[in-house]
PDB file of C-alpha atoms in Angstrom:
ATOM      1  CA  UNK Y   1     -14.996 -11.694  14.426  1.00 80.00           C
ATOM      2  CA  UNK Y   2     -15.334 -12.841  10.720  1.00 82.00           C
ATOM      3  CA  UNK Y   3     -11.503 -12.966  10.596  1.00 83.00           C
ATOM      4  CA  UNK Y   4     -11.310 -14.788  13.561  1.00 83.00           C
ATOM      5  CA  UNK Y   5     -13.477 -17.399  12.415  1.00 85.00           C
ATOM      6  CA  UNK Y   6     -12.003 -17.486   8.662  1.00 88.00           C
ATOM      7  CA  UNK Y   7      -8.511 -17.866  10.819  1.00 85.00           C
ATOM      8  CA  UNK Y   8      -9.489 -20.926  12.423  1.00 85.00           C
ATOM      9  CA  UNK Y   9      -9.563 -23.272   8.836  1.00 85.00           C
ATOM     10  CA  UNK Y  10      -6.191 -22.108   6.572  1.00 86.00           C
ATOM     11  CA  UNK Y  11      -7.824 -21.910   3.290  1.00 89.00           C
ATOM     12  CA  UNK Y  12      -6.219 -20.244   0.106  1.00 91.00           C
ATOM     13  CA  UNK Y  13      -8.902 -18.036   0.321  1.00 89.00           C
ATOM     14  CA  UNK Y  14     -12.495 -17.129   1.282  1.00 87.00           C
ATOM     15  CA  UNK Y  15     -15.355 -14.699   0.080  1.00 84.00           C
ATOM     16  CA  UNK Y  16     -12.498 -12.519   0.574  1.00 87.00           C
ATOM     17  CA  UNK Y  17      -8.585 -12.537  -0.072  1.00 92.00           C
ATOM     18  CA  UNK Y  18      -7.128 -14.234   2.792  1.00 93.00           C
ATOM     19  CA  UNK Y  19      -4.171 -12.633   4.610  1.00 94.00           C
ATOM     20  CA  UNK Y  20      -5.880 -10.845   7.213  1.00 93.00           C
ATOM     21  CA  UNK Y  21      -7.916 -14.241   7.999  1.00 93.00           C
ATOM     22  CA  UNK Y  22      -4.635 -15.489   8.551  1.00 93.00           C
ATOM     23  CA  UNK Y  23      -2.490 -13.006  10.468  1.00 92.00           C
ATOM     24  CA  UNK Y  24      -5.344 -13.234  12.993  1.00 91.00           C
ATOM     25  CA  UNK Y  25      -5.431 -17.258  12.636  1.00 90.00           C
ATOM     26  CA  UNK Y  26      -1.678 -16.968  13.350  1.00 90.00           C
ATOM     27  CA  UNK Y  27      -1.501 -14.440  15.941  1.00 89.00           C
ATOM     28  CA  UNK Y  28      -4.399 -16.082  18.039  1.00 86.00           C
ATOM     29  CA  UNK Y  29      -2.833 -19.732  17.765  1.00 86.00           C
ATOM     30  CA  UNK Y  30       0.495 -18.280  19.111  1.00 88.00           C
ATOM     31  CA  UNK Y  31      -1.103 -16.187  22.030  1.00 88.00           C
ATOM     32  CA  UNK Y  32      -3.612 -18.131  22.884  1.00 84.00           C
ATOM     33  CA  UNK Y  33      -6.481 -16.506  21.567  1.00 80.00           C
ATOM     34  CA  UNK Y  34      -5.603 -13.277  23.503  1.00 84.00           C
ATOM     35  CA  UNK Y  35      -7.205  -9.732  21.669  1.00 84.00           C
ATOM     36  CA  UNK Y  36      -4.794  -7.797  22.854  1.00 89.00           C
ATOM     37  CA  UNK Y  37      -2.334  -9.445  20.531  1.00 90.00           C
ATOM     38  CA  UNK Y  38      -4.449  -8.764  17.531  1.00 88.00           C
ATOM     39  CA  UNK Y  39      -4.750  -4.886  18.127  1.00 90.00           C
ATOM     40  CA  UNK Y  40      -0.731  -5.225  18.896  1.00 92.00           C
ATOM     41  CA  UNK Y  41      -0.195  -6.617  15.582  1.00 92.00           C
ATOM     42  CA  UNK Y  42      -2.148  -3.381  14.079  1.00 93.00           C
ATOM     43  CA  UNK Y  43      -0.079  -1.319  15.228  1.00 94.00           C
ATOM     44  CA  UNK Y  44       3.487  -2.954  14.214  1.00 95.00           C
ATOM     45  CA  UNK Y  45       1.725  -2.925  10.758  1.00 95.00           C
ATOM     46  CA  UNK Y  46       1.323   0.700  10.755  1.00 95.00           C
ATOM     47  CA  UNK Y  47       4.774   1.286  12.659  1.00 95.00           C
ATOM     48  CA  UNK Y  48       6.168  -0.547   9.080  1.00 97.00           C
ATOM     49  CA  UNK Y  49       5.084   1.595   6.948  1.00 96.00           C
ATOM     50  CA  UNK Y  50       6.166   4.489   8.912  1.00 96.00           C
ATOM     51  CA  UNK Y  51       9.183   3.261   8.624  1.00 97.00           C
ATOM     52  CA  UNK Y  52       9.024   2.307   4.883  1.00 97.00           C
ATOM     53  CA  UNK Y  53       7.856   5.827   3.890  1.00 96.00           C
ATOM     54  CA  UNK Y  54      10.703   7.067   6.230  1.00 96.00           C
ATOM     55  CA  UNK Y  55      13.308   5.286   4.411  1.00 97.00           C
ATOM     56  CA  UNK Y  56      11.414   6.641   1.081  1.00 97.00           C
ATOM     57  CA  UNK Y  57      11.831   9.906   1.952  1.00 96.00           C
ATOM     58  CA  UNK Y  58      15.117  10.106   3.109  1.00 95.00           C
ATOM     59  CA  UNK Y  59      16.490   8.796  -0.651  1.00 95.00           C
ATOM     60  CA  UNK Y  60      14.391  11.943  -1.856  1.00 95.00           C
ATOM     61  CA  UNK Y  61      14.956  15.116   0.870  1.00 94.00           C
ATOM     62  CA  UNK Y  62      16.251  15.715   3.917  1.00 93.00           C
ATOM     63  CA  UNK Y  63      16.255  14.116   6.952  1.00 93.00           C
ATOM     64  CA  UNK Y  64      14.238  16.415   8.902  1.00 92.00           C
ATOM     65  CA  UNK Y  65      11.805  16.188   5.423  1.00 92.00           C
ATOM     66  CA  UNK Y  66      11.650  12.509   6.836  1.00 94.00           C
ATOM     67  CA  UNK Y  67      10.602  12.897   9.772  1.00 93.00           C
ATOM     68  CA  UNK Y  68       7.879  15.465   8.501  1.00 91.00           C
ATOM     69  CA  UNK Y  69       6.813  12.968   5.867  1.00 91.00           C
ATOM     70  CA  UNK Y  70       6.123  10.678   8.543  1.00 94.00           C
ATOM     71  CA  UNK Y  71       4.376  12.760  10.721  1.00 91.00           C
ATOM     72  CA  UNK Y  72       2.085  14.671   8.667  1.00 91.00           C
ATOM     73  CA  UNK Y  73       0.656  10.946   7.954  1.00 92.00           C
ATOM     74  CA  UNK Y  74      -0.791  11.221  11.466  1.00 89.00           C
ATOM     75  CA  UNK Y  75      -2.938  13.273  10.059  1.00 89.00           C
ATOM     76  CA  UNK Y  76      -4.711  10.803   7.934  1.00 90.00           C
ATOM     77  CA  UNK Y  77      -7.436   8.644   9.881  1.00 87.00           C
ATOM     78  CA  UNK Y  78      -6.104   5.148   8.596  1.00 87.00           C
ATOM     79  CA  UNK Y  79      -2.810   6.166  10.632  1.00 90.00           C
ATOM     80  CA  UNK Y  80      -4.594   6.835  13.831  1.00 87.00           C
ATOM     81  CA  UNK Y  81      -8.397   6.349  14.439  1.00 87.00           C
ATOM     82  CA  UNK Y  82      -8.540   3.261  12.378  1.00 87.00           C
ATOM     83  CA  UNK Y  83      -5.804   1.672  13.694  1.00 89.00           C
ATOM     84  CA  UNK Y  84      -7.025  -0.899  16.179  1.00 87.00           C
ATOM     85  CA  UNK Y  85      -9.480  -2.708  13.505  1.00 86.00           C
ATOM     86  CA  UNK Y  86      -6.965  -5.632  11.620  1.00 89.00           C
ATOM     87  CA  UNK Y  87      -8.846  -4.831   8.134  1.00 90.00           C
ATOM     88  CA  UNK Y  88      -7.611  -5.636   4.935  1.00 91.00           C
ATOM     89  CA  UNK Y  89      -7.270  -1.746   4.142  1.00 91.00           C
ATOM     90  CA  UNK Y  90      -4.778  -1.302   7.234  1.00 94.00           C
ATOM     91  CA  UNK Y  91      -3.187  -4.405   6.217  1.00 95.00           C
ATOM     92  CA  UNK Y  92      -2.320  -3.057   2.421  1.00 95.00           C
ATOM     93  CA  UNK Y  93      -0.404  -0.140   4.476  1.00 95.00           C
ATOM     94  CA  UNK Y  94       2.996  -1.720   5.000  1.00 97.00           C
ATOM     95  CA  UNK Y  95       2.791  -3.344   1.519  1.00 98.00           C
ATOM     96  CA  UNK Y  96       2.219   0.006  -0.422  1.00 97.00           C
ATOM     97  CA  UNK Y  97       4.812   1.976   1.713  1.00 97.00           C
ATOM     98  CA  UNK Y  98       7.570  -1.133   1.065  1.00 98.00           C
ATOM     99  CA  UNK Y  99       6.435  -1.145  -2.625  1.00 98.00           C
ATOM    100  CA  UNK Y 100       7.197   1.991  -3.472  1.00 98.00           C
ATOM    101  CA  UNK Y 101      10.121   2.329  -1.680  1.00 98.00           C
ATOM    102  CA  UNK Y 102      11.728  -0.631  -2.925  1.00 98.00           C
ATOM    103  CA  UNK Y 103      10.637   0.647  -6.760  1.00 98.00           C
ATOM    104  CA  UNK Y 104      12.682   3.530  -6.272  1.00 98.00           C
ATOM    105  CA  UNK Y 105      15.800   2.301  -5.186  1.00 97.00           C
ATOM    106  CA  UNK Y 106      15.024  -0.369  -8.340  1.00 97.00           C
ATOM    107  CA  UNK Y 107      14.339   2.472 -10.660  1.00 97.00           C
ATOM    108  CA  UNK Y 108      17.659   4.443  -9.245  1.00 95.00           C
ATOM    109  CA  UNK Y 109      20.125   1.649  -8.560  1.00 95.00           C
ATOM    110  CA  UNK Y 110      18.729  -1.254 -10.287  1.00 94.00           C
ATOM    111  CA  UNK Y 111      20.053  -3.935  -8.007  1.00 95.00           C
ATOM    112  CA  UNK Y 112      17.899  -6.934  -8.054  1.00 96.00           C
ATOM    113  CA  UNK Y 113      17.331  -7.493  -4.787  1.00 97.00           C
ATOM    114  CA  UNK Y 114      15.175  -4.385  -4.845  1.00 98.00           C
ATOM    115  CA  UNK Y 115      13.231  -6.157  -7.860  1.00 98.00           C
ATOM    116  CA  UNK Y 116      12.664  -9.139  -6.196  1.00 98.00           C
ATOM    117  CA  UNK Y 117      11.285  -7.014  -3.292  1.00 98.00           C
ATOM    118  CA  UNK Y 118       8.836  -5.352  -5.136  1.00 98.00           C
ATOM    119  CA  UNK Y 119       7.145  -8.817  -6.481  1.00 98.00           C
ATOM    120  CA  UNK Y 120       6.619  -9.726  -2.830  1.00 98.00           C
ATOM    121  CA  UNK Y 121       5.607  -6.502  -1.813  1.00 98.00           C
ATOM    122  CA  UNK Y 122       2.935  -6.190  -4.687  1.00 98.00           C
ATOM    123  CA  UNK Y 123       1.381 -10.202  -4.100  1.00 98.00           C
ATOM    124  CA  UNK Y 124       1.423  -9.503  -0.845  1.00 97.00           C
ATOM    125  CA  UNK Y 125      -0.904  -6.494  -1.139  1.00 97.00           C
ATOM    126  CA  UNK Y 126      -2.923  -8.863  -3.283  1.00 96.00           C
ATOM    127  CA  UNK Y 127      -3.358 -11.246  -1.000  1.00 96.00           C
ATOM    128  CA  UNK Y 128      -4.392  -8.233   1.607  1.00 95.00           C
ATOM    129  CA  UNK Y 129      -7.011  -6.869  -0.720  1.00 93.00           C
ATOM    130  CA  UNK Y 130      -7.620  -6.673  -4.397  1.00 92.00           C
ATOM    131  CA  UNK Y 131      -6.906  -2.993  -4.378  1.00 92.00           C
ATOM    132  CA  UNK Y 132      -3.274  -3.808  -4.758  1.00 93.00           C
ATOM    133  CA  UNK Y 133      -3.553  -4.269  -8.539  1.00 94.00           C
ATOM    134  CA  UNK Y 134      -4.210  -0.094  -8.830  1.00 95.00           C
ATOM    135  CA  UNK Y 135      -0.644   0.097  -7.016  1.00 96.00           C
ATOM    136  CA  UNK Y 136       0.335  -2.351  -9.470  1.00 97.00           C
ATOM    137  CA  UNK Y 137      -1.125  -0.770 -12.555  1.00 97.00           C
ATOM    138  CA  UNK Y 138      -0.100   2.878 -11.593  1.00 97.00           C
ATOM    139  CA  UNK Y 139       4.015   1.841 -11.285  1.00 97.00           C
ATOM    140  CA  UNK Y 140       3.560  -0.041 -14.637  1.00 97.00           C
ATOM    141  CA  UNK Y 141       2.297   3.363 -16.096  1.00 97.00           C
ATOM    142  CA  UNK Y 142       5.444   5.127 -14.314  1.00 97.00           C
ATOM    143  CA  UNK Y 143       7.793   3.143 -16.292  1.00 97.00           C
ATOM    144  CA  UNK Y 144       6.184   3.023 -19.400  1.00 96.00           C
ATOM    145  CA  UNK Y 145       6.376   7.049 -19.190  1.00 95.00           C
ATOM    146  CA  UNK Y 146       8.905   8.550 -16.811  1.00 96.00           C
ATOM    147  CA  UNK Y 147      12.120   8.140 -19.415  1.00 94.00           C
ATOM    148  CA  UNK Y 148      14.611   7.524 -16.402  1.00 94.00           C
ATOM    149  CA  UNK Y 149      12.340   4.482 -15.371  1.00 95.00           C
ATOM    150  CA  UNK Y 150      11.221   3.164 -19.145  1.00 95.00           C
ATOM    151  CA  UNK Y 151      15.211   2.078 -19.796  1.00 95.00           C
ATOM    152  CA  UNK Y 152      14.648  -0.501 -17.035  1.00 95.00           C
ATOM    153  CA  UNK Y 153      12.645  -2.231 -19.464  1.00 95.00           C
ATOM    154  CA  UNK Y 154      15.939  -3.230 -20.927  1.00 94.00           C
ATOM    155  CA  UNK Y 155      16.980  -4.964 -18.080  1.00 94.00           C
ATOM    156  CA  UNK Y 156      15.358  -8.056 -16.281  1.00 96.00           C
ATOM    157  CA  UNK Y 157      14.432  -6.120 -13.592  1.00 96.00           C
ATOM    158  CA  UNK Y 158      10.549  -5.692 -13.833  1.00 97.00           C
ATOM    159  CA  UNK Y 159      10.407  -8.846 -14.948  1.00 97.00           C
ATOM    160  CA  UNK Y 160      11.878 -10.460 -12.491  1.00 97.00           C
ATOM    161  CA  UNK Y 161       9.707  -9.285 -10.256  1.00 97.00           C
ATOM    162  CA  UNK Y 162       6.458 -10.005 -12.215  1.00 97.00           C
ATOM    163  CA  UNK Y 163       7.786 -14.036 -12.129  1.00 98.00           C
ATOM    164  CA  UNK Y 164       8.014 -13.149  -8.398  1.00 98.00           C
ATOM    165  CA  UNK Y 165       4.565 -11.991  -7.610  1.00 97.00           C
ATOM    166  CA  UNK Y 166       2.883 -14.484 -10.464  1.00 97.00           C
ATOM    167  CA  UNK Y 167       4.865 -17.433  -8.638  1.00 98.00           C
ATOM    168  CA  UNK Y 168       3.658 -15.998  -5.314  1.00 97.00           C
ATOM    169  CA  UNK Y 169      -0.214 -15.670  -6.056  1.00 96.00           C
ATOM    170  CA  UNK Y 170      -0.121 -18.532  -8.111  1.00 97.00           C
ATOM    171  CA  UNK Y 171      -1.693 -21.106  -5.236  1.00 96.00           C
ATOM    172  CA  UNK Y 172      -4.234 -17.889  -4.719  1.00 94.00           C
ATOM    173  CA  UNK Y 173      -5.365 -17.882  -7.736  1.00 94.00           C
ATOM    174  CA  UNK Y 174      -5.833 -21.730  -8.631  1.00 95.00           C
ATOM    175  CA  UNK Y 175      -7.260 -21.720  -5.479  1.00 93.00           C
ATOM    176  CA  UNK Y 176      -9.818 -19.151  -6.807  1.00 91.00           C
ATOM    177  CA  UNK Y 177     -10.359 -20.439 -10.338  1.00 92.00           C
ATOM    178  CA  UNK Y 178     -11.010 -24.165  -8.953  1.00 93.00           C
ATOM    179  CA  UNK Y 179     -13.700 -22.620  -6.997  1.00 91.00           C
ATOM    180  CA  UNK Y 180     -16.112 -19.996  -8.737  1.00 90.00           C
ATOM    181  CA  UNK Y 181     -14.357 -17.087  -8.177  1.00 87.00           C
ATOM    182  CA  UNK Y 182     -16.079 -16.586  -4.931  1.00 88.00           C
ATOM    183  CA  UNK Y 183     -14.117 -13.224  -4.757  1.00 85.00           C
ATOM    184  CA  UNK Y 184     -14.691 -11.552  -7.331  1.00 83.00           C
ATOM    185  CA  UNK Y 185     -18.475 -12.207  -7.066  1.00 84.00           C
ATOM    186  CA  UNK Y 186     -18.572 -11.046  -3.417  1.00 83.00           C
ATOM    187  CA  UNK Y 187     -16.832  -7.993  -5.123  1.00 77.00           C
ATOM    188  CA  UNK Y 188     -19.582  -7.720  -7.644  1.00 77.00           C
ATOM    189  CA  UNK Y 189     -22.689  -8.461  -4.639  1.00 80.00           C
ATOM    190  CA  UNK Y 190     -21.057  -5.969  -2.422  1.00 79.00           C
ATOM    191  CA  UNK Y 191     -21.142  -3.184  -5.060  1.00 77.00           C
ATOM    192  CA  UNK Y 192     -23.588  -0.262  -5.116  1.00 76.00           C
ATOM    193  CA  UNK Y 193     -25.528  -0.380  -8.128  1.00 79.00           C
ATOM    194  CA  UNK Y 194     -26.333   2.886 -10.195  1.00 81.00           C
ATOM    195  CA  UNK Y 195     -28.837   3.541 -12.459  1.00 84.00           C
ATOM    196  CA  UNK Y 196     -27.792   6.477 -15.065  1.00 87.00           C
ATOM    197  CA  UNK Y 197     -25.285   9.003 -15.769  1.00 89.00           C
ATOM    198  CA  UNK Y 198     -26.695  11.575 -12.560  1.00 90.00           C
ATOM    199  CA  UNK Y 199     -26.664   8.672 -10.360  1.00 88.00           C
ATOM    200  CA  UNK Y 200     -22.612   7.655 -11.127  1.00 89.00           C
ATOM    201  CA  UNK Y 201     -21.243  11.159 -10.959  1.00 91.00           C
ATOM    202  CA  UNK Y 202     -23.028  11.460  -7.794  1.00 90.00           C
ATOM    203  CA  UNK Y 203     -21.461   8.074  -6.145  1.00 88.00           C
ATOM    204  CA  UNK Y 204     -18.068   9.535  -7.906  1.00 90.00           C
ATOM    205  CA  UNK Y 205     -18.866  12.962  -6.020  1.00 93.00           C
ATOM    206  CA  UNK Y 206     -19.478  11.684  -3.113  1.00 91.00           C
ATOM    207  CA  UNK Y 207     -16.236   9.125  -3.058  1.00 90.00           C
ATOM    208  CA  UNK Y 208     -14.488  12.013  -3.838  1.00 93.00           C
ATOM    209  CA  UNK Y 209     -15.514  14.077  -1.536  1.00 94.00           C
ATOM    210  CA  UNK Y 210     -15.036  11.624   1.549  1.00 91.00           C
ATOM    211  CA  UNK Y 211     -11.778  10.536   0.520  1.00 89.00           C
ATOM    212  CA  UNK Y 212     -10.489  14.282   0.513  1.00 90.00           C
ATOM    213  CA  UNK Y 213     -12.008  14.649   4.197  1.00 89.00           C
ATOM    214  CA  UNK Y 214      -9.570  11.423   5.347  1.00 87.00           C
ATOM    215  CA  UNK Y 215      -6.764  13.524   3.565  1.00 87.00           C
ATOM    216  CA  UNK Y 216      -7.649  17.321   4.851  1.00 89.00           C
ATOM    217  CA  UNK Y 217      -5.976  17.459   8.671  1.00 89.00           C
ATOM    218  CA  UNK Y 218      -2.770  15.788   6.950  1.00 89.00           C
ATOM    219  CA  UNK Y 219      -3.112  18.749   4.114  1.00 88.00           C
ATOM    220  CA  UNK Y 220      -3.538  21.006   7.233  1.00 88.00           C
ATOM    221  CA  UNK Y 221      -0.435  19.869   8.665  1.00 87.00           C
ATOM    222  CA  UNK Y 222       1.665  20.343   5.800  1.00 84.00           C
ATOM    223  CA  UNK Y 223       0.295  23.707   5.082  1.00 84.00           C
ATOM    224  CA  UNK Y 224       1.171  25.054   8.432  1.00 83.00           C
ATOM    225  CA  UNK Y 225       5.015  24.541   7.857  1.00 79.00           C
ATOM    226  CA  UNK Y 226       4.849  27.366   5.306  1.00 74.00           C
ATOM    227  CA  UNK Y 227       7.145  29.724   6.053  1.00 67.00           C
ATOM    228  CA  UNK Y 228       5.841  32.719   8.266  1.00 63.00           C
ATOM    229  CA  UNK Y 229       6.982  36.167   6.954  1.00 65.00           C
ATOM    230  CA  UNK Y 230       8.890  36.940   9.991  1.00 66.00           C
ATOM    231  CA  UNK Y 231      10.773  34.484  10.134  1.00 66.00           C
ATOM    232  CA  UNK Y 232      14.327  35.124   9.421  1.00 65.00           C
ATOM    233  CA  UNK Y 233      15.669  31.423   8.288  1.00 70.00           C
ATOM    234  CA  UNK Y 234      13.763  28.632   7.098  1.00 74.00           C
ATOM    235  CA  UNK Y 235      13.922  25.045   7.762  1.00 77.00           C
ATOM    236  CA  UNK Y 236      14.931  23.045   4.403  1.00 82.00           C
ATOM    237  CA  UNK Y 237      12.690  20.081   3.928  1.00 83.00           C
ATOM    238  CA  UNK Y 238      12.984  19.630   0.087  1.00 86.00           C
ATOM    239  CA  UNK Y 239      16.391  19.227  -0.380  1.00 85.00           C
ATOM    240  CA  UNK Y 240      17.870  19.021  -3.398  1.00 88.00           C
ATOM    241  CA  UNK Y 241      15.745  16.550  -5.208  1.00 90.00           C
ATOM    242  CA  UNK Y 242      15.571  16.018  -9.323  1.00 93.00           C
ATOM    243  CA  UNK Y 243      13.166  16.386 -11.884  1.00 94.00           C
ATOM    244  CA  UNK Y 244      12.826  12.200 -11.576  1.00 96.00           C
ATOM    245  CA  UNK Y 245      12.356  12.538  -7.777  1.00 96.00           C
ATOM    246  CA  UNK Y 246       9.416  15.038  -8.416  1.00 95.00           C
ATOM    247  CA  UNK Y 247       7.473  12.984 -10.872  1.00 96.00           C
ATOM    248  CA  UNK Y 248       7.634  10.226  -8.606  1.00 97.00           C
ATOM    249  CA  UNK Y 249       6.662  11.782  -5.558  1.00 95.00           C
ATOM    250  CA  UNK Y 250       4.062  13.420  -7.536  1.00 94.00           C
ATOM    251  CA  UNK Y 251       2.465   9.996  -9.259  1.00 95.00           C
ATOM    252  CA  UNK Y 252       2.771   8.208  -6.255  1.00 94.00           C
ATOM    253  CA  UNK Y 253       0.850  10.550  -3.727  1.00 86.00           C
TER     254      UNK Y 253
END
């Protein structure tokens, strides 16, 4: 409902970042203020990054590996339960799939297309939800380690694509600036305040602990295609990917 309302006025922002006030804006103006539309529009979001982490995984194993990337995500409740409710968490899902895809292919082939990709992936995870910037922050940590992906540095790659996002939140964050930084105060009103040391690694426990629960039926899933001792031959998922291909998967999950 708060969407809906925030939808109706096309602001550069609100108490909150302001794409998901104006997907549902848009999507009501151009159905005529139908719900079913909105609920649609969850689901192509989630059908994209399917599809993004598809196209991932088939630069790293094999097809079938794909398919079972893609479907052991089903097992994680922001790809199923969650889906009808056009939040900005659901909304960062495309964003983060097609930003990391489009980093690897820029990390393995370099073409700039794939750099200019990433910049409009990454603002547009911004403009979903703050979160983004850990997305952000963890790929400029890749590069500055991973040695394959540090020689991009001397390219003009990644920095293409930070002119691309900058340029892109730009009108965001004037907007912002010029008015309090109404954001990042809701941020800082919305936040659960602890008092001592017991009290943080408790709120850290407990975070912790619930985010593993979202995680455990897909960690289920992907335990059960172990192979079984009787059987005979094996179904090859992995591939034949490199030592770069590992550390990405690994930093990225």
């Amino acid at each position: 409902v708060e969407g809906v309302i925030w939808g109706q006025g096309w602001q550069l922002s609100y108490i909150h970042p302001p794409l998901q006030a104006w997907i549902i804006g848009a999507t009501d103006s151009l159905v005529g203020y139908q719900r079913w539309a909105i609920y649609l529009f969850s689901q192509l979001l989630i059908a994209v990054g399917f599809l993004a982490i598809w196209l991932l995984a088939r630069l790293i194993v094999t097809p079938i590996g794909a398919l079972v990337s893609v479907l052991s995500l089903e097992g994680i409740i922001f790809f199923n339960f969650m889906t009808p409710n056009l939040f900005p968490d659901l909304i960062e899902v495309p964003f983060w799939a097609l930003a990391t895809w489009s980093l690897y292919r820029a990390l393995r082939y370099n073409h700039r297309l794939d750099w200019l990709l990433l910049g409009v992936w990454l603002a547009g995870a911004a403009y979903a939800k703050y979160v983004g910037a850990i997305l952000a922050l963890v790929m400029i940590g890749f590069i500055l380690i991973e040695p394959q992906a540090r020689r991009c540095l001397q390219k003009t790659g990644p920095y293409l694509t930070a002119a691309v996002c900058l340029f892109l939140l730009s009108p965001h964050l004037w907007w912002i600036f010029t008015h309090n930084l109404p954001t990042v105060h809701r941020f800082a009103e919305s936040a659960r305040k602890t008092d001592g040391i017991a009290e943080r690694f408790a709120a850290l426990g407990g975070f912790t602990i619930s985010q593993l629960g979202l995680v455990a039926l897909a960690a289920f899933l992907v335990v059960a295609l172990r192979d079984a001792r009787h059987v005979t031959k094996s179904i090859v998922l992995a591939g034949t990917p490199t030592r770069f291909d590992r550390r990405f998967v690994a930093v990225f999950a």
